[in-house]
Coordinates of C-alpha atoms and ligand atoms in Angstrom, one line a residue:
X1 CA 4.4 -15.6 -31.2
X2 CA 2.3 -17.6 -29.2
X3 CA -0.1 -16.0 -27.3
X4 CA -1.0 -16.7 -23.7
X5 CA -3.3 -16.1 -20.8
X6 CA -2.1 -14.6 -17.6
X7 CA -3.9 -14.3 -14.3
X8 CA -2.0 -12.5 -11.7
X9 CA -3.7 -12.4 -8.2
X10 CA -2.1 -9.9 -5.8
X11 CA -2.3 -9.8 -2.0
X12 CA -1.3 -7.2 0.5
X13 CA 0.3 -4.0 0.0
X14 CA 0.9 -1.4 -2.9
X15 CA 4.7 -2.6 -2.8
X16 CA 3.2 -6.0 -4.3
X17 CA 0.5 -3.9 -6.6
X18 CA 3.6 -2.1 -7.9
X19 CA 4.8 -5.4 -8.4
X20 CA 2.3 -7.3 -10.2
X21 CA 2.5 -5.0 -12.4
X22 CA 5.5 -4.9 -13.2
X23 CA 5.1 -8.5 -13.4
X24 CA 2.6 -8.3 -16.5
X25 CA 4.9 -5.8 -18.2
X26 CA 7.9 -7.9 -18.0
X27 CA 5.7 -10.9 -19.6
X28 CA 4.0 -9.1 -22.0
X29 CA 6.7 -9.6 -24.5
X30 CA 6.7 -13.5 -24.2
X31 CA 3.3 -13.3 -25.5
X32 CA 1.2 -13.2 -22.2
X33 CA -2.2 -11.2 -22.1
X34 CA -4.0 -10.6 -18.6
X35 CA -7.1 -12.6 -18.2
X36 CA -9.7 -12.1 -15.3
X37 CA -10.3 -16.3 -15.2
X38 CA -8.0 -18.1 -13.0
X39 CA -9.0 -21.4 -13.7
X40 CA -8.1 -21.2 -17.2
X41 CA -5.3 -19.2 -17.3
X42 CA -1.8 -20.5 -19.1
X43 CA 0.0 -18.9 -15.9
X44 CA -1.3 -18.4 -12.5
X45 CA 0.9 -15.7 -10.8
X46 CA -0.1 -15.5 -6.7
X47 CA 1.7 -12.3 -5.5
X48 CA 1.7 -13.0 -1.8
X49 CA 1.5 -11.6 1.4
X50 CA 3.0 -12.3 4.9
X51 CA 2.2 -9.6 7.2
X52 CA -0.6 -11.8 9.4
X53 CA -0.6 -15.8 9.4
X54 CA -4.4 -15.2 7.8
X55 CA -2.9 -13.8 4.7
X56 CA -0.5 -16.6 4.7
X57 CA -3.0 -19.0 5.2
X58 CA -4.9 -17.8 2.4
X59 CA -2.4 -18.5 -0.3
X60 CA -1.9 -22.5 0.6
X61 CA -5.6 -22.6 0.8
X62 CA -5.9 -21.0 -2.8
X63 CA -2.8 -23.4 -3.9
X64 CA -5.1 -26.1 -3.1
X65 CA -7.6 -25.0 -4.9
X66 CA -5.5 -24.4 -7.6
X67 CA -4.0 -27.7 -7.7
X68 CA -7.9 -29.0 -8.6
X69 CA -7.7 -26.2 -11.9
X70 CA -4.6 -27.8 -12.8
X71 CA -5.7 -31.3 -12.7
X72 CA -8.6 -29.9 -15.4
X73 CA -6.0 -27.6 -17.4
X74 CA -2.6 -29.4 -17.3
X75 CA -0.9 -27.1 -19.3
X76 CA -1.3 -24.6 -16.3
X77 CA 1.8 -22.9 -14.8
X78 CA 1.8 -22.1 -11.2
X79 CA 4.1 -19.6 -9.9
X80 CA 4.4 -17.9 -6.3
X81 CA 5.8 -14.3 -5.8
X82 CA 6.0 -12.0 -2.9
X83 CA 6.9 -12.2 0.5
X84 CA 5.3 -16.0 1.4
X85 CA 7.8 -16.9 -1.1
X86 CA 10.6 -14.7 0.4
X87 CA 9.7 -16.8 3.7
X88 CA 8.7 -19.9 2.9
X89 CA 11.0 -20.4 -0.2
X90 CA 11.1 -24.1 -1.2
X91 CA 9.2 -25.3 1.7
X92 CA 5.8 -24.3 -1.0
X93 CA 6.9 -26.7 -3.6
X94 CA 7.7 -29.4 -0.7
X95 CA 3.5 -28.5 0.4
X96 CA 2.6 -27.3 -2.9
X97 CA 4.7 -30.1 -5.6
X98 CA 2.2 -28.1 -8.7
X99 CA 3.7 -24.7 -8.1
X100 CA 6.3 -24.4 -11.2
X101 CA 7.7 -20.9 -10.0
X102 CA 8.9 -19.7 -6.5
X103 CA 10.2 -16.1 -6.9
X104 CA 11.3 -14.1 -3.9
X105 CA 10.5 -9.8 -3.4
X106 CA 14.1 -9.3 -5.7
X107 CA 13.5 -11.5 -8.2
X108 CA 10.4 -10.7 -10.0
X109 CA 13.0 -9.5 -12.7
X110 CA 13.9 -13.3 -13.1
X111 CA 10.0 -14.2 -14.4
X112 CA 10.5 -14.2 -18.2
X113 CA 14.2 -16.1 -17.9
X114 CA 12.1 -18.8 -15.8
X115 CA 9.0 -19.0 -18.1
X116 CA 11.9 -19.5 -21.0
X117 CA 13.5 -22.6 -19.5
X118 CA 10.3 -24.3 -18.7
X119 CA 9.6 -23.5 -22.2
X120 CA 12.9 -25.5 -23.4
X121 CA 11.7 -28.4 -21.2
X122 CA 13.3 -28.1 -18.2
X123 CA 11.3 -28.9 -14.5
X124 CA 12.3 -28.6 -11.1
X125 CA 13.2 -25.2 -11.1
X126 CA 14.8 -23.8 -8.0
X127 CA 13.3 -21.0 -5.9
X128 CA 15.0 -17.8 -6.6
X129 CA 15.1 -16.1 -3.4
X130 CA 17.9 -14.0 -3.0
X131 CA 17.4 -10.8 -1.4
X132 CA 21.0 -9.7 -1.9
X133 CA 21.1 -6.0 -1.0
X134 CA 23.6 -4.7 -3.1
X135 CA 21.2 -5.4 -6.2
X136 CA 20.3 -1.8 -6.4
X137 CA 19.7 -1.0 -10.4
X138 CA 17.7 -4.1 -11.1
X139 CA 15.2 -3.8 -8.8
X140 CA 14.1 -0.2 -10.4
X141 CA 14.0 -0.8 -13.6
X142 CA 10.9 0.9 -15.7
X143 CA 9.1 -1.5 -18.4
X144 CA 6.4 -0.1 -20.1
X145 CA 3.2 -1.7 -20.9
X146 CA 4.3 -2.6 -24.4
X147 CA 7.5 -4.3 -23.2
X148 CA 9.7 -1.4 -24.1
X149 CA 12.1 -0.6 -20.8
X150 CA 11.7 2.8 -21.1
X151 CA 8.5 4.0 -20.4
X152 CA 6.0 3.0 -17.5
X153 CA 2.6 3.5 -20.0
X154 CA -0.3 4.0 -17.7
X155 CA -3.7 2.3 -19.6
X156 CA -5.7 4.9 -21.0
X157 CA -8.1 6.1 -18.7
X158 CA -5.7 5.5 -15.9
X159 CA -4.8 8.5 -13.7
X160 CA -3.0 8.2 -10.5
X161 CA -0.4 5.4 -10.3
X162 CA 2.4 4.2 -7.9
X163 CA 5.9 5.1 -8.0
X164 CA 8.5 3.0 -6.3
X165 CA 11.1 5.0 -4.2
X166 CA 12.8 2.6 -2.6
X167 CA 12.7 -1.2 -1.3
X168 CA 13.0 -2.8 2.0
X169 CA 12.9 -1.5 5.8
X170 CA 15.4 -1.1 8.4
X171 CA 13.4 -0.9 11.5
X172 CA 12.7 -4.2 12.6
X173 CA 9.5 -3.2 14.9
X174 CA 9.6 -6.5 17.1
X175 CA 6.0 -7.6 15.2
X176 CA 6.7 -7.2 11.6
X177 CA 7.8 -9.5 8.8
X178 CA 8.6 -6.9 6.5
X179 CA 12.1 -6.5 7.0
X180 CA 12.8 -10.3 6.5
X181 CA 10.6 -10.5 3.4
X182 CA 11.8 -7.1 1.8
X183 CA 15.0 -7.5 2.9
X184 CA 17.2 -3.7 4.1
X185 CA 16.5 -0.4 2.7
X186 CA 17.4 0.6 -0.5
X187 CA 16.6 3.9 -2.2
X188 CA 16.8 4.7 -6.1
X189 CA 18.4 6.9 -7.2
X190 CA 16.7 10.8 -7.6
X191 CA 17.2 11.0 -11.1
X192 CA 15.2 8.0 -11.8
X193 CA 12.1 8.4 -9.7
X194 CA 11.5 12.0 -11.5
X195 CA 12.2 10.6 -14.5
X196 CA 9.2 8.3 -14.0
X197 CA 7.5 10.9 -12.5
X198 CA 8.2 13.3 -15.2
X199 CA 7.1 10.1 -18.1
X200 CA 3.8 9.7 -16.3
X201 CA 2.5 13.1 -15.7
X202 CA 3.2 13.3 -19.8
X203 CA 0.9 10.5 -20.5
X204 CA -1.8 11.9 -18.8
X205 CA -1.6 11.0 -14.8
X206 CA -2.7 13.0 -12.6
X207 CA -1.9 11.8 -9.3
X208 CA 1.1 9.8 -8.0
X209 CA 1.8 7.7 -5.2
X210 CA 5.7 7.6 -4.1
X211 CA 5.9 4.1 -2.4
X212 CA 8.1 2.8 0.1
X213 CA 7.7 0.7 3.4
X214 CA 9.0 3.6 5.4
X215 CA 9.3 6.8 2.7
X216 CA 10.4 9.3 5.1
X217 CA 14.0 7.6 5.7
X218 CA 14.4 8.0 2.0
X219 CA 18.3 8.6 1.3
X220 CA 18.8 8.1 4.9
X221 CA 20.8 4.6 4.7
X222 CA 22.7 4.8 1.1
X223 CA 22.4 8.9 0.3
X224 CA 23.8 8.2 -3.4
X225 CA 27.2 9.8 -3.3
X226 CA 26.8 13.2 -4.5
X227 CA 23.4 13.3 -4.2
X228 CA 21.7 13.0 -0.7
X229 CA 18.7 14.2 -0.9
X230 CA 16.1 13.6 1.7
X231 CA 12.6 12.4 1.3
X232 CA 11.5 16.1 2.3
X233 CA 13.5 17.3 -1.0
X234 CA 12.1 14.7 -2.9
X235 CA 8.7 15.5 -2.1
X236 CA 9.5 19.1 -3.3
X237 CA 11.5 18.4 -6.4
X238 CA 8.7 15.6 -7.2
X239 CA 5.9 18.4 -6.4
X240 CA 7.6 20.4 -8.9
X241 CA 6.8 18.3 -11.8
X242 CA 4.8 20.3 -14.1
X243 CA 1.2 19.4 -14.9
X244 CA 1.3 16.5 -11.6
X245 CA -2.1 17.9 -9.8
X246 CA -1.8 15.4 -6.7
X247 CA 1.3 14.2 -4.8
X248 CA 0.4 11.3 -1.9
X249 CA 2.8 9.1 -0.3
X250 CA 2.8 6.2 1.4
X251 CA 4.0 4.9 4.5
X252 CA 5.6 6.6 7.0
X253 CA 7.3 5.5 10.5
X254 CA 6.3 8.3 12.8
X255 CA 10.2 8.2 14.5
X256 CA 11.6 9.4 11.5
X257 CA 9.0 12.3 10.2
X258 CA 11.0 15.8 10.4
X259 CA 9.8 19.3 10.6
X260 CA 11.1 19.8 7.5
X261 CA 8.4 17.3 5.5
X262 CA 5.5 18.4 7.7
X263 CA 5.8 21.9 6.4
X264 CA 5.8 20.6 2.9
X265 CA 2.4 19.8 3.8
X266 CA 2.0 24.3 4.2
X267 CA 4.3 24.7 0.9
X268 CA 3.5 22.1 -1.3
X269 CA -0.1 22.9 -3.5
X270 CA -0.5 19.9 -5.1
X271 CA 0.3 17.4 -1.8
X272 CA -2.6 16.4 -0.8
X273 CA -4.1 17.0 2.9
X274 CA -3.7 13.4 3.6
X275 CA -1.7 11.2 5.6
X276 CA -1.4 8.0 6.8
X277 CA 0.8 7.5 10.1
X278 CA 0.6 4.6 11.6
X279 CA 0.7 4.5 15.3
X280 CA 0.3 1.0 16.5
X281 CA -0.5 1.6 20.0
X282 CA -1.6 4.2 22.3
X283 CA 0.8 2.5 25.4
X284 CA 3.9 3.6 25.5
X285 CA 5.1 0.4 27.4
X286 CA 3.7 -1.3 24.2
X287 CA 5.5 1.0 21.5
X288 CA 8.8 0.6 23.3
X289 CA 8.2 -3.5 23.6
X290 CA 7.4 -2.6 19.2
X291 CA 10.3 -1.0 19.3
X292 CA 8.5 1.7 17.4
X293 CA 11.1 4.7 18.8
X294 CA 8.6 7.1 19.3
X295 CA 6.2 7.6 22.4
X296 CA 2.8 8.6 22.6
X297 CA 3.4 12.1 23.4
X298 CA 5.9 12.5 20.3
X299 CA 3.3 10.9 18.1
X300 CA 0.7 13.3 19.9
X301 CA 3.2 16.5 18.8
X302 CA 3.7 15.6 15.5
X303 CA -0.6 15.5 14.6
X304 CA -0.5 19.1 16.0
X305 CA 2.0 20.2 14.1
X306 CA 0.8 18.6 11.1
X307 CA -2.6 20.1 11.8
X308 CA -1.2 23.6 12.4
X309 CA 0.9 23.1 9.0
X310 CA -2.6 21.9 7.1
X311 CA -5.5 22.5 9.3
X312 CA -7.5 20.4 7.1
X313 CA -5.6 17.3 6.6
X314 CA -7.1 14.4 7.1
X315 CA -5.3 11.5 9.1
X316 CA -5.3 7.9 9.2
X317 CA -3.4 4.8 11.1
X318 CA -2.7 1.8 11.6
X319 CA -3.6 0.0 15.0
X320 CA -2.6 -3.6 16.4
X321 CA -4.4 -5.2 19.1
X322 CA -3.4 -7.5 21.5
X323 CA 0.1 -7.8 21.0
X324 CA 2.2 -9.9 23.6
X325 CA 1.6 -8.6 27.3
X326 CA -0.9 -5.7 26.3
X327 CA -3.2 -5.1 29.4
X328 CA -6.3 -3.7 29.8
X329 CA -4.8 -0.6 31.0
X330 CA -2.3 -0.9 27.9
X331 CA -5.6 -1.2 25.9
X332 CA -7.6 1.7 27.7
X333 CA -4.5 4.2 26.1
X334 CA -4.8 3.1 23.1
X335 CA -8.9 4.1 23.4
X336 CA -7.7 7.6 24.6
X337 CA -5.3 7.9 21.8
X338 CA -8.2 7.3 19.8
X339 CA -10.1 9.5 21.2
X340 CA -7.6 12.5 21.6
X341 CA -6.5 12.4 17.6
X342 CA -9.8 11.4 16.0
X343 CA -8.3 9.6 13.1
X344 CA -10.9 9.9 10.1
X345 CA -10.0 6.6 9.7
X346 CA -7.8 3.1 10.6
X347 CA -7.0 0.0 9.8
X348 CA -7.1 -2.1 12.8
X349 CA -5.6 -5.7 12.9
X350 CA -5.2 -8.0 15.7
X351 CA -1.4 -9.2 16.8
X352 CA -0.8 -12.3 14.8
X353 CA 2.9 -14.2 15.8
X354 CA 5.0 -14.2 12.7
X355 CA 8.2 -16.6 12.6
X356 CA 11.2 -15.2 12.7
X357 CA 10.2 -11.8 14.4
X358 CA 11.3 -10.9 18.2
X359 CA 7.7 -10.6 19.1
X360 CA 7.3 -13.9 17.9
X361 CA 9.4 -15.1 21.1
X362 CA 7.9 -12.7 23.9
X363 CA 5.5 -15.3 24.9
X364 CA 2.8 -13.8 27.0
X365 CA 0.1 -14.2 24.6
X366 CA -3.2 -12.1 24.9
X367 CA -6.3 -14.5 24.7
X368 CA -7.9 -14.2 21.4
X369 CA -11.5 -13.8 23.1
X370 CA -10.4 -11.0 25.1
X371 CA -8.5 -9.6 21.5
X372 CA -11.3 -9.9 19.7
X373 CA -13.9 -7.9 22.0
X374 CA -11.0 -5.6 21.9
X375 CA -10.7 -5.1 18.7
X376 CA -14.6 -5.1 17.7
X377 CA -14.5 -2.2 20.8
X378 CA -11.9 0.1 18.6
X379 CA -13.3 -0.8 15.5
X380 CA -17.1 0.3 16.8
X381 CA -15.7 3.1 18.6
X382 CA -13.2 4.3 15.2
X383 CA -16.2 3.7 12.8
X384 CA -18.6 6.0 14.9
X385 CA -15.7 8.6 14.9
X386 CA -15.1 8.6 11.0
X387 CA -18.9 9.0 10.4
X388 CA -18.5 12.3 12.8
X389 CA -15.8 13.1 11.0
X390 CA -17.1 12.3 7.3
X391 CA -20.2 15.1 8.7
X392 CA -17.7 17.7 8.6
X393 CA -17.7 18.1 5.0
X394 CA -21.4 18.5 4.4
X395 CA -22.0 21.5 2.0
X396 CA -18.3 21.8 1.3
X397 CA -17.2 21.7 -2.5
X398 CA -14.7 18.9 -2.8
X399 CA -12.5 19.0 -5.6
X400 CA -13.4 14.8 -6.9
X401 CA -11.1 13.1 -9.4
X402 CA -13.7 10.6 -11.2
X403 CA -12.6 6.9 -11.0
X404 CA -15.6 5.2 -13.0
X405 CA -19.5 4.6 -12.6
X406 CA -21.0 3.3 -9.5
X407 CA -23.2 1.7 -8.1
X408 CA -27.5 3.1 -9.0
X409 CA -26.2 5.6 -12.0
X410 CA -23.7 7.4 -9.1
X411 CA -20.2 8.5 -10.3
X412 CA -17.1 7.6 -8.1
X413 CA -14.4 9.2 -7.4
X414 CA -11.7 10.2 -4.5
X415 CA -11.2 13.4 -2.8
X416 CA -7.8 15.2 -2.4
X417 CA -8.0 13.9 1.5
X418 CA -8.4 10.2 -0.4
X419 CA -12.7 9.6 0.4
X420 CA -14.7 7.8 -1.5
X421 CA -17.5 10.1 -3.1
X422 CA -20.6 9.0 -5.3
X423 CA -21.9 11.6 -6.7
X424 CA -24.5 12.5 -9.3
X425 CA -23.8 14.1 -12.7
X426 CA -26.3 16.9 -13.8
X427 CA -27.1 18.6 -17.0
X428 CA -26.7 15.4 -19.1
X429 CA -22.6 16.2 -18.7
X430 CA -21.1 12.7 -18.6
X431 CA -18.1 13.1 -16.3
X432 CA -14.8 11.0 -17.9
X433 CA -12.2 8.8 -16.0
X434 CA -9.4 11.3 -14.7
X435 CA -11.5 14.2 -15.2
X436 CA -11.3 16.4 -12.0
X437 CA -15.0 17.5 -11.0
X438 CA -16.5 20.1 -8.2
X439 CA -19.0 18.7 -6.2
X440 CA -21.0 19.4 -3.2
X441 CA -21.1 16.8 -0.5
X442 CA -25.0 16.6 0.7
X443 CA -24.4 12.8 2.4
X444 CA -21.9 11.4 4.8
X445 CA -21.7 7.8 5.3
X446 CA -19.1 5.8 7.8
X447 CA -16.8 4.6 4.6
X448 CA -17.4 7.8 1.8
X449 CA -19.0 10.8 1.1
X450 CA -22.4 11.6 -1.7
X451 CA -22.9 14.5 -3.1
X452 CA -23.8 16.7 -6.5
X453 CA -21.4 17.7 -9.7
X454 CA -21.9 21.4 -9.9
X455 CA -20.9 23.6 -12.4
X456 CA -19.2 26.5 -12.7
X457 CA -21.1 29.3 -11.5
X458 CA -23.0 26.8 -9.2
X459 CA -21.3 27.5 -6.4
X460 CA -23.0 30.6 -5.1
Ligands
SAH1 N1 5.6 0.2 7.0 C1 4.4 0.4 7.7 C2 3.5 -0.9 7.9 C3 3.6 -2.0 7.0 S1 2.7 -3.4 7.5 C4 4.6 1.1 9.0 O1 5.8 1.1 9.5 O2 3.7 1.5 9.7 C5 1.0 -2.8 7.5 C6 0.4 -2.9 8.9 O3 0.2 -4.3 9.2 C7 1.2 -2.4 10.0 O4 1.1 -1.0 10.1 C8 0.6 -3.1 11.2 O5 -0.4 -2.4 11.8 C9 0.1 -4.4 10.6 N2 0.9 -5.5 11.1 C10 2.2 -5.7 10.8 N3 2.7 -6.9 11.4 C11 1.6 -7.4 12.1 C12 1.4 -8.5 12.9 N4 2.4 -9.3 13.2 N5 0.2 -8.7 13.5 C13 -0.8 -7.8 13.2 N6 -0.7 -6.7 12.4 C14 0.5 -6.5 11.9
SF4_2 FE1 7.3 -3.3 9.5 FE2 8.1 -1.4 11.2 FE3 9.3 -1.6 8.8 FE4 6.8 -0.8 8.9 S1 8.6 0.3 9.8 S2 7.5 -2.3 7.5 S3 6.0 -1.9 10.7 S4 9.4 -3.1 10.4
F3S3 FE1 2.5 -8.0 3.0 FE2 4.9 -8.1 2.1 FE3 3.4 -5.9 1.8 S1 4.2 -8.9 4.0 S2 2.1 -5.9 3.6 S3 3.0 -7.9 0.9 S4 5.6 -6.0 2.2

């Protein structure tokens, strides 16, 4: 067979990593082989991103750039994935007449069927964006590296990996795209999900990621018949996979996270004292216009108890500014939230309008000066807190899974509470990928941790 080179470029969230992976697995068996060159590349896969009109803007920017490879490259195939296709659907080949391929958040399964008829000739092919939500089995189907649809192969070397729970979101917070671009909730079934589980931890993974938009309703919309288990008893049947040292998951909606999974933070060993929860707002006249279901002093009770279940947990969010109507005073809360959880980190964005959502329509608009000094005054405030926060762990031992060599002969690797750490080997050992190391954090920076490998026996 023919082969040919494949540059996927992936935007936004782990969903679409997940996806793009998946992606390459499903085309390595027409003969395509990754490539890091774009602008040579038989296929050009852009795996999109809707969530702010930035991101959005991003892709037609790069679609024009693209359309100047092409010109140099004819052969080229163009195809667009993820949720800007989900929105935009044939409207990008009306902008865009080079792109080959639109292929909504459902479809990706469709890719080597496309790629086929282009083959045989045919042009003009029509964007296949149907988010029908009864297409349960499809969406979850494993392909392994070497095309085979039974295993998920992780590349050697490679430790922690994703695992897809379930698809879409339900909640419809008045800002947030997601819904219309991943279309409603649908989780697969138990059986399958510790099957992958089960698969990776035998080739050698060590950590996994279960993935969902909003993981903790899990099993809450279509419980399969006899079967409904909660994301709770996931977590603990998943947990239970021998030889799996680290469990994360990621993300949750604060409205719908139960008693029942914070303690699995106190039970669970190998669930790691991490979690991101995002908040959006510190104003409770905000959250309800989000339609978030959850107020500040629910969010607030749900940190305690999390702390009280794992005192040394380390917690992280998600913060908009400036959405429609916020005021100074709506602002000021969200400081004092801030300041009352001491997140060790966020990510902060500010309100963009996107079509189609309810926020989109509010009107009442916050001046983008006055959200930009806002959101430069969380951000300055949130990176002088994570640095405080980063100080805490100087002189403790952190247990560091190694990720690869960095930067002035440092190692790299993450934390169980997810930092960044550098560190330096000593004795000569030359630390592997995967290989989990002890080391003793003498540095504390805003964005990761340094420290030293120490041996055995070091400790004292
Ligand atoms: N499922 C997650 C969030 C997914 S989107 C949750 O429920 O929290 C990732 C983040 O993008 C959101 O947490 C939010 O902070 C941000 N975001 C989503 N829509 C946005 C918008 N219209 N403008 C600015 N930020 C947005
Ligand atoms: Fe968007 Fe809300 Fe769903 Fe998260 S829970 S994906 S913010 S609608
Ligand atoms: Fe973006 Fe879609 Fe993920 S909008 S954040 S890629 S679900």
């Amino acid at each position: 067979m023919k082969q040919r080179s494949l540059h996927i470029k992936t935007f936004g969230c782990q969903m679409n990593e997940r996806d793009s992976e998946i992606i390459e697995q499903l085309l390595f068996p027409l003969g395509f082989i990754p490539v890091a060159d774009m602008q040579t590349a038989d296929l050009v896969i852009l795996n999109t991103c809707s969530v702010r009109a930035k991101a959005e803007q991003k892709v037609y920017s790069l679609l024009g750039q693209i359309r100047q490879y092409k010109s140099r490259n004819p052969g080229m195939l163009v195809a667009v994935a993820g949720c800007v296709a989900q929105q935009e659907k044939e409207r990008i080949m009306q902008r865009m007449p080079h792109v080959n391929m639109v292929i909504g958040t459902r479809q990706i399964y469709k890719i080597p069927a496309m790629i086929t008829r282009i083959d045989a000739g045919q042009t003009n092919l029509k964007p296949e964006v149907d988010l029908d939500d009864t297409m349960q089995v499809q969406p979850f189907l494993q392909v392994g590296r070497n095309g085979s649809q039974s295993s998920p192969s992780p590349a050697p070397g490679e430790y922690k990996k994703f695992v897809t729970i379930m698809q879409g979101c339900n909640n419809f917070c008045s800002y947030c795209v997601v819904p219309l671009t991943r279309g409603r909730e649908v989780s697969r079934p138990v059986a399958d999900i510790l099957d992958e589980v089960r698969l990776l931890v035998e080739q050698g993974v060590k950590e996994i990621t279960l993935l969902g938009q909003n993981v903790n309703s899990y099993g809450l919309t279509n419980p399969v018949a006899d079967d409904p288990v909660n994301f709770a008893a996931l977590l603990r049947l998943v947990s239970a996979t021998p030889g799996l040292n680290r469990l994360r998951f990621t993300t949750s909606n604060p409205k719908d996270l139960s008693d029942d999974l914070m303690r699995c933070f106190a039970e669970l060993e190998n669930l790691c004292p991490q979690f991101h929860l995002p908040v959006q707002s510190g104003s409770n006249r905000i959250l309800s216009l989000m339609n978030r279901k959850y107020t500040v002093e629910e969010y607030l009770q749900k940190v305690e108890a999390l702390r009280r279940y794992r005192p040394d947990i380390a917690l992280g969010t998600d913060m908009i500014i400036g959405f429609p109507g916020e005021t100074e005073e709506d602002f000021a809360a969200t400081m004092r939230l801030l300041e009352t959880v001491r997140f060790h980190g966020s990510f902060s964005f500010k309100y963009s309008d996107r079509p189609g959502t309810r926020a989109a329509s509010l009107g009442n608009p916050v001046n983008e000066e006055v959200k930009s000094e806002r959101l430069s005054r969380f951000q300055d405030r949130q990176d002088e807190i994570s640095l405080a926060r980063n100080r805490e762990y100087l002189d403790h031992i952190l247990e560091v899974i190694v990720e690869g060599k960095g930067k002035k002969g440092l190692w790299q690797g993450r934390s169980s509470t997810n930092h960044i750490v550098h560190f330096s080997p000593v004795r000569s050992q030359e630390p592997h990928r995967g290989d989990a190391v002890m080391v003793r954090i003498d540095k504390a920076g805003q964005h990761s941790l340094a420290g030293t490998h120490i041996q055995e026996g070091d400790e004292s």
